[in-house]
Short mmCIF file of C-alpha atoms in Angstrom, two decimals:
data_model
loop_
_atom_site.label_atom_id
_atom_site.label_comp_id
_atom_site.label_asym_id
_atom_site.label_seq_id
_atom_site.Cartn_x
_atom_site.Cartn_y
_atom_site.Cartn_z
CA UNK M 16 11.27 -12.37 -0.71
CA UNK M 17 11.14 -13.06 3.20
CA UNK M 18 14.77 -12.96 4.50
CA UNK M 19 13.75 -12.68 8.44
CA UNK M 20 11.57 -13.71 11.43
CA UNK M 21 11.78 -12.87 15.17
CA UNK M 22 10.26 -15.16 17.48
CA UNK M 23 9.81 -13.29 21.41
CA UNK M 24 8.65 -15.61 24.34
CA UNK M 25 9.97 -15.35 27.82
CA UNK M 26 10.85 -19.02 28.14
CA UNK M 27 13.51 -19.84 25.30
CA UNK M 28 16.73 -20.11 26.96
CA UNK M 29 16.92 -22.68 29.64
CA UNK M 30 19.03 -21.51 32.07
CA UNK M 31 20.91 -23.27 35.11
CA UNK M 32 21.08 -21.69 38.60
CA UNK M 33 22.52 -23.73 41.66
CA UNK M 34 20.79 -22.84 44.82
CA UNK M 35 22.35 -21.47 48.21
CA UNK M 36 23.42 -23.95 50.57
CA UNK M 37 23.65 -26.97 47.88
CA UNK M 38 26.76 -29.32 47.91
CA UNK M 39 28.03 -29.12 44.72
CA UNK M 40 28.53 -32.64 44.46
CA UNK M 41 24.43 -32.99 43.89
CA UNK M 42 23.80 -33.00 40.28
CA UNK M 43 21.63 -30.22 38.96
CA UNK M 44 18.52 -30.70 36.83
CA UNK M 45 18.24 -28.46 34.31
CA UNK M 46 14.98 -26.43 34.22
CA UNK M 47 12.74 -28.04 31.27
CA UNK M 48 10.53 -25.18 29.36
CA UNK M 49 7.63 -26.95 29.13
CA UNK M 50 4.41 -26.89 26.79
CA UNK M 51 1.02 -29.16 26.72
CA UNK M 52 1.11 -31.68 23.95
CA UNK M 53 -1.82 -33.27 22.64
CA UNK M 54 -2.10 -36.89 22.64
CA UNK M 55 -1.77 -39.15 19.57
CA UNK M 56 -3.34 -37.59 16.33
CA UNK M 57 -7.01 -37.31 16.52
CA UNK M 58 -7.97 -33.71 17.30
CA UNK M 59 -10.87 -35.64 19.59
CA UNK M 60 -8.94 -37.78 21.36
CA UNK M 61 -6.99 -34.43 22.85
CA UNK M 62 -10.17 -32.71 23.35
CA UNK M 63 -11.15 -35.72 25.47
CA UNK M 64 -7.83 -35.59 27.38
CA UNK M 65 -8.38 -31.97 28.04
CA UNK M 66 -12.06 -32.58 29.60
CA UNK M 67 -10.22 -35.31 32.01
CA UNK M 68 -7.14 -33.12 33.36
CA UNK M 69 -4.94 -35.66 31.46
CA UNK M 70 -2.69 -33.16 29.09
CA UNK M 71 0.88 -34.57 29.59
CA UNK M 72 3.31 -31.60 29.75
CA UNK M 73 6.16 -31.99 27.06
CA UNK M 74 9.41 -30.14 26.81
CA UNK M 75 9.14 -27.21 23.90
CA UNK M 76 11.92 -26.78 21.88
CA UNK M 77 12.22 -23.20 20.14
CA UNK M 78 14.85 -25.11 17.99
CA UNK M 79 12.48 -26.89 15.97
CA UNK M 80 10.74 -23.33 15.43
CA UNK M 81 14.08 -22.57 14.27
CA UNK M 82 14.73 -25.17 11.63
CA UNK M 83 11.61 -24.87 10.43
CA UNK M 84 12.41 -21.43 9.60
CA UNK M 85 15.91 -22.76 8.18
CA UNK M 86 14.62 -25.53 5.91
CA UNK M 87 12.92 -22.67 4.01
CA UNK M 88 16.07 -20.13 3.62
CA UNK M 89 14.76 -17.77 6.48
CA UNK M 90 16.60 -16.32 9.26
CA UNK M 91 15.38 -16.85 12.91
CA UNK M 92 16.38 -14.54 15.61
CA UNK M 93 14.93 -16.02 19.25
CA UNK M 94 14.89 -13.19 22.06
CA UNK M 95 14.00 -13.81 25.61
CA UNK M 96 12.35 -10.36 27.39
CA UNK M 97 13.28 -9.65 30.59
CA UNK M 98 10.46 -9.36 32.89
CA UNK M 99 8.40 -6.19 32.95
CA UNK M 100 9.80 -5.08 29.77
CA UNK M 101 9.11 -1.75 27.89
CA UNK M 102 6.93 -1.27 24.64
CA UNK M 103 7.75 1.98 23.91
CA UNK M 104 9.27 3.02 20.71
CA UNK M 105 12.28 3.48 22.02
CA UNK M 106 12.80 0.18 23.45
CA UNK M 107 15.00 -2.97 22.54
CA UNK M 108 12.39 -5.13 21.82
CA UNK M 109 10.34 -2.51 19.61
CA UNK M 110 13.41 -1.85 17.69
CA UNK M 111 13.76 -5.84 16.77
CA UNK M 112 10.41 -5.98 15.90
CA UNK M 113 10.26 -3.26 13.09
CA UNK M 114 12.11 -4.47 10.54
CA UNK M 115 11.96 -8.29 10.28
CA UNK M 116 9.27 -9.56 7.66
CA UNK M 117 7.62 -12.06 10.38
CA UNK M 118 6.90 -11.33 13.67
CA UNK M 119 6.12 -14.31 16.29
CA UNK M 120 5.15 -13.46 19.70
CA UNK M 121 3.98 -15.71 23.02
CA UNK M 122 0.92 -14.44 24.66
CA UNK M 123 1.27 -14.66 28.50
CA UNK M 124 4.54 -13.27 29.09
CA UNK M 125 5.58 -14.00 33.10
CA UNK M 126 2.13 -14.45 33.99
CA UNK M 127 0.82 -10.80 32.15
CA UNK M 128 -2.32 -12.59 30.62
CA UNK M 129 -1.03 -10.88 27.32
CA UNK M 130 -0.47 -7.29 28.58
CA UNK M 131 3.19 -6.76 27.45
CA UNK M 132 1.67 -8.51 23.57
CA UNK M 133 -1.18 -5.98 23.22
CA UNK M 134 1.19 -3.14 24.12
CA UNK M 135 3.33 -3.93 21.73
CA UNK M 136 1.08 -5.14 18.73
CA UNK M 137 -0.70 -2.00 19.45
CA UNK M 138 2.62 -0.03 18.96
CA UNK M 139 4.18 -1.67 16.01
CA UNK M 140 0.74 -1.50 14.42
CA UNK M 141 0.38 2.65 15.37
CA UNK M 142 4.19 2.62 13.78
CA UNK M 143 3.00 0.80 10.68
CA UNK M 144 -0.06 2.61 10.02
CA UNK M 145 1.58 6.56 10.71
CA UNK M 146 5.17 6.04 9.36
CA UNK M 147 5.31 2.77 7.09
CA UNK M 148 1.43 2.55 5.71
CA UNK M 149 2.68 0.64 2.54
CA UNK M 150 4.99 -1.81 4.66
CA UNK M 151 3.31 -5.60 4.33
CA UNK M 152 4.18 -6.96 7.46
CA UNK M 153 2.73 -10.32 9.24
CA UNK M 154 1.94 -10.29 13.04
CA UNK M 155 1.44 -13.54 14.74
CA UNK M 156 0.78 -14.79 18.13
CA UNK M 157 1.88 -18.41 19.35
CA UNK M 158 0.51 -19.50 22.26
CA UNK M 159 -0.58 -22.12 24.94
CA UNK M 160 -3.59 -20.74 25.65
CA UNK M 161 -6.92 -22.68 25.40
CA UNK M 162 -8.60 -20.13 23.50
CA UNK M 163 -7.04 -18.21 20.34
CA UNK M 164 -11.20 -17.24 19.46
CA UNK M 165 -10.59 -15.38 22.51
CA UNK M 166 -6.58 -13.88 22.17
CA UNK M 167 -8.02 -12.40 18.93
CA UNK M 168 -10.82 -10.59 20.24
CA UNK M 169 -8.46 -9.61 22.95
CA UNK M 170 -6.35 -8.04 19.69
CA UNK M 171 -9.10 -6.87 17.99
CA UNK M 172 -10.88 -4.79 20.71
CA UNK M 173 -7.29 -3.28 21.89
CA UNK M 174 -6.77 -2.17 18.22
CA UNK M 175 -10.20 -0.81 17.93
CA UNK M 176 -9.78 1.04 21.21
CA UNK M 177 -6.87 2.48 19.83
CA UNK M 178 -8.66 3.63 16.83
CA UNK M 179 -6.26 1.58 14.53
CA UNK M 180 -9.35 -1.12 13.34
CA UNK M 181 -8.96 -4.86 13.05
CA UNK M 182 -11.17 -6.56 11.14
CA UNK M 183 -11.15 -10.26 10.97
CA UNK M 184 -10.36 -11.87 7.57
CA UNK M 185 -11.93 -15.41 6.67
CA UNK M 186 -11.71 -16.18 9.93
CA UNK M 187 -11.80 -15.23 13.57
CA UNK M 188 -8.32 -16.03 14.64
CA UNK M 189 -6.95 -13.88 11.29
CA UNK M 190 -7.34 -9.94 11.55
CA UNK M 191 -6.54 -7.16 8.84
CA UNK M 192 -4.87 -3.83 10.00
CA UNK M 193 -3.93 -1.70 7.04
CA UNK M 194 -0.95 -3.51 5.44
CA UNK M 195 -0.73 -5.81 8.71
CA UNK M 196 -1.73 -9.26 9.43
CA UNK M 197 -2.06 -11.02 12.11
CA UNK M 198 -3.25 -14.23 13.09
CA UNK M 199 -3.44 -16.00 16.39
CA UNK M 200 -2.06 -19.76 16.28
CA UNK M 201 -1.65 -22.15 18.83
CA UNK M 202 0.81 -24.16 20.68
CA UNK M 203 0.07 -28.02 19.71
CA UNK M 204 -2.33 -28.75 22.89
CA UNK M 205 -5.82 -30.18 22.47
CA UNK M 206 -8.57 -27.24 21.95
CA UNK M 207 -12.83 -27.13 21.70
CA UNK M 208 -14.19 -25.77 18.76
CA UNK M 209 -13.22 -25.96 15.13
CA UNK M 210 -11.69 -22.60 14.40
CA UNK M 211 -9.27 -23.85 17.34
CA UNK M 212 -8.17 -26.68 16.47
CA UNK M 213 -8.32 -25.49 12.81
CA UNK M 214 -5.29 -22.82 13.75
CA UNK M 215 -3.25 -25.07 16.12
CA UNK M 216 0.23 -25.58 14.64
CA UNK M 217 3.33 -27.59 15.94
CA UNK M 218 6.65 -25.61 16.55
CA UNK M 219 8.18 -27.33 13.39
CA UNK M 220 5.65 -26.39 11.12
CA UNK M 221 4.80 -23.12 12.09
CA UNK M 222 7.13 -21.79 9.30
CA UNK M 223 5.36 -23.07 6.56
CA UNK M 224 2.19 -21.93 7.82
CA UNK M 225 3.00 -18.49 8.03
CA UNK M 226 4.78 -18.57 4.78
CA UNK M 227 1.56 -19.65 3.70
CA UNK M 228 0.00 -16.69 5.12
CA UNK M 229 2.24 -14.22 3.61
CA UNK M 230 1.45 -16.04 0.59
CA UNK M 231 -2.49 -15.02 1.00
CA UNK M 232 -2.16 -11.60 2.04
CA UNK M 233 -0.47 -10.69 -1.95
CA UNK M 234 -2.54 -14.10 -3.80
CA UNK M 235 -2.40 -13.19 -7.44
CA UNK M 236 -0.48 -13.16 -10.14
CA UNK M 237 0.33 -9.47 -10.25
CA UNK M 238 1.34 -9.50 -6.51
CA UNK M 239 3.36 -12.83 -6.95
CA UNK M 240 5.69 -11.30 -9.98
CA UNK M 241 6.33 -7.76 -8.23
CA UNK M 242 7.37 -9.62 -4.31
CA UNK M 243 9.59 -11.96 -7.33
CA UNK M 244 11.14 -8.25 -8.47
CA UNK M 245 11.95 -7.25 -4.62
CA UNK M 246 13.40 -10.20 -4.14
CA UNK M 247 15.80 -9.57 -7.28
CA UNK M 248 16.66 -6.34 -6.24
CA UNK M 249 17.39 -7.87 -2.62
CA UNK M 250 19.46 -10.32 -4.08
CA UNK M 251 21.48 -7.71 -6.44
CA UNK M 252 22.25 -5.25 -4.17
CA UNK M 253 25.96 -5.53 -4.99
CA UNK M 254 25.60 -5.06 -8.53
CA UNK M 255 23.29 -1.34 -7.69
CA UNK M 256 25.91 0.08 -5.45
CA UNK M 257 28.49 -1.03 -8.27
CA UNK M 258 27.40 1.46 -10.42
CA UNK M 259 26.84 3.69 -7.63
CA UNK M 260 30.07 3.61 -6.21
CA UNK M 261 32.07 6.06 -3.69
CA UNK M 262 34.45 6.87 -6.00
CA UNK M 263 32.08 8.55 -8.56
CA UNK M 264 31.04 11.15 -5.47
CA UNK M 265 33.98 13.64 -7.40
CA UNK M 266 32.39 13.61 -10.58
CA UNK M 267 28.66 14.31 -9.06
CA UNK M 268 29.73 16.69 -6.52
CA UNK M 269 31.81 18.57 -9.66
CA UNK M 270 28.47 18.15 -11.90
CA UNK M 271 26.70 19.48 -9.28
CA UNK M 272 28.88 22.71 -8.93
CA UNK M 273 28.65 23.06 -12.53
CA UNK M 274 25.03 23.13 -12.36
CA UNK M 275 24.34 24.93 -8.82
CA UNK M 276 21.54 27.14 -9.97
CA UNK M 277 19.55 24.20 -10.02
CA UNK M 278 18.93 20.58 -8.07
CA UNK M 279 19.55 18.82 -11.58
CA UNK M 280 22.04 16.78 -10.76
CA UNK M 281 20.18 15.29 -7.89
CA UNK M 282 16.90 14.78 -10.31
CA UNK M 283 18.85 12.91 -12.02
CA UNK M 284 19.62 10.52 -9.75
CA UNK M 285 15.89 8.34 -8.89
CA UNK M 286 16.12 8.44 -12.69
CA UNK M 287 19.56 6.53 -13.18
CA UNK M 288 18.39 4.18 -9.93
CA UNK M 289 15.43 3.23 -11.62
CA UNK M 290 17.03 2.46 -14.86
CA UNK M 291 19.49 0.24 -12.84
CA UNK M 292 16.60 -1.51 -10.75
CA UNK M 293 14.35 -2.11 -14.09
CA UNK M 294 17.67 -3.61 -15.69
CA UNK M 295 17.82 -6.49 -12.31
CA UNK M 296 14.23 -7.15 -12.74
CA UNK M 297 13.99 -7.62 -16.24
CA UNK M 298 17.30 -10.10 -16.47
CA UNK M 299 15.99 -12.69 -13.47
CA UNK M 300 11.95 -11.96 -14.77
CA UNK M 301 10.42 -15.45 -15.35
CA UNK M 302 10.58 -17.51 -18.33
CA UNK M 303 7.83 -17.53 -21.08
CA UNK M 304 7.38 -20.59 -20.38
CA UNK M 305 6.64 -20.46 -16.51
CA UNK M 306 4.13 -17.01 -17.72
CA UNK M 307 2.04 -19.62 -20.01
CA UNK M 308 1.37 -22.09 -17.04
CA UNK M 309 1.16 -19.69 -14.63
CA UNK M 310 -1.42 -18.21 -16.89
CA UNK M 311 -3.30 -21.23 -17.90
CA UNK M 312 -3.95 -22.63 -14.51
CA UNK M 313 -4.81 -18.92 -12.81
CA UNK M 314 -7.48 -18.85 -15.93
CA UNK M 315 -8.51 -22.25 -14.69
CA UNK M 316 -9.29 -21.26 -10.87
CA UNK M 317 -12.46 -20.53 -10.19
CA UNK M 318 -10.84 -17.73 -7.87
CA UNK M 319 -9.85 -15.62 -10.77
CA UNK M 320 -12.27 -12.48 -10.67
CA UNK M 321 -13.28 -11.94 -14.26
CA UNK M 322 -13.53 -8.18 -15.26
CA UNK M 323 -16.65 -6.67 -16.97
#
């Protein structure tokens, strides 16, 4: 089911500028984009790094954001703001950000202390909850900051202010917003405090953990087989407009003349979609098979809610 992710920072595209008054026989270094990177693996062995000033600054890669997004069959568009960009609805950046199924943004953008990122959370989560209130979309925040306890609240109170409510779910650095998500995750530095540390993610895994998420906004069985239906349509979108071809517009537009006293002929039409869509689902539903152990070990979960 998810086809597409956008992931907005303001330092993805390393760029090369020669200064004024340079021979241009002097080789150029390019400009690294840089992140903190924990040392070895133990979470307390970076914590102890942090309390002694002795984080080593790494170059970040939004590549490996990128294949991780690749290895599982989504689509990763990076954008670069420039600086003091707009928020509004009308703006570039808005406009990528409404339709994709993920949405990845960095925190600090040119030194904002997340200004620009609650304007715009604020806005696409306004959009979702006025015009798209049924639209399951998945917010996230990846950032360098120490804190992402504290970038959550910073969410949370900007939503509440806004009267849109944000409520956290299982966890601080998760929030709930009508049919949006989001969750505040980390930049792989080392962090205090469980939660932190908990929700601190390397670039080329971040995919899978937000797949994950996705995953645990629609948990069930119910949820899992109508997302596998939406993703049959997706995929047979070809085969609808077949039978809903240009070249039939004579015959409906006649039809319709014949009937112009009423709007039967367009009644008709949901109907004839509908029978087309239930035909896609019902050829590429799941095996009996795959139902029986999908059944036995749901019944075997001690997360199944068992009905009076």
């Amino acid at each position: 089911y998810l086809q597409s992710a956008v992931f907005v920072d303001d330092h993805i595209f390393d760029q090369t500028a020669i200064a004024p008054n340079i021979p241009l026989d002097v080789p150029q270094q390019r400009k690294p984009i840089l992140r903190r990177a924990p040392d070895a693996n133990a979470s307390a062995k970076s914590s102890a790094s942090v309390q002694n000033g002795n984080n080593v600054e790494q170059p970040y890669h939004p590549k490996d954001l990128v294949r991780s997004f690749a290895r599982e069959g989504i689509t990763c568009a990076l954008y670069e703001p420039p600086n003091g960009f707009s928020t509004e609805p009308d703006s570039e950046i808005f406009k990528l950000c409404e339709h994709p199924d993920i949405i990845i943004l960095d925190w600090d953008f040119s030194g904002d202390s997340g200004k620009n990122a609650l304007d715009l959370i604020a806005a696409l989560v306004k959009q979702s909850s006025n015009e798209f209130p049924h639209h399951s979309r998945l917010i996230s925040v990846y950032t360098a900051d120490q804190s992402l306890v504290a970038v959550a609240n910073k969410i949370a109170d900007r939503l509440k202010m806004d009267k849109l409510g944000a409520d956290p779910d299982r966890a601080q650095c998760r929030l709930r917003s009508g049919a949006t998500r989001l969750i505040v995750l980390g930049k792989p530095i080392g962090r205090f405090g469980e939660e932190d540390e908990r929700f601190t993610v390397k670039e080329s895994e971040l995919a899978t953990t937000l797949i994950n998420e996705f995953v645990e906004m629609n948990e069930g069985i119910l949820p899992s087989y109508a997302l596998h239906g939406l993703a049959a349509i997706r995929r047979n979108s070809k085969r609808i407009l077949d039978r809903f071809h240009g070249e039939l517009d004579g015959a409906f537009l006649l039809h319709r003349r014949l009937v112009s006293a009423s709007e039967e002929a367009f009644d008709q039409l949901p109907e004839l979609l509908a029978e087309e869509i239930r035909a896609v689902v019902e050829e590429e539903s799941v095996s009996a098979s795959l139902v029986e152990k999908i059944a036995v070990s749901a019944a075997d979960s001690d997360q199944v809610l068992q009905a009076d």
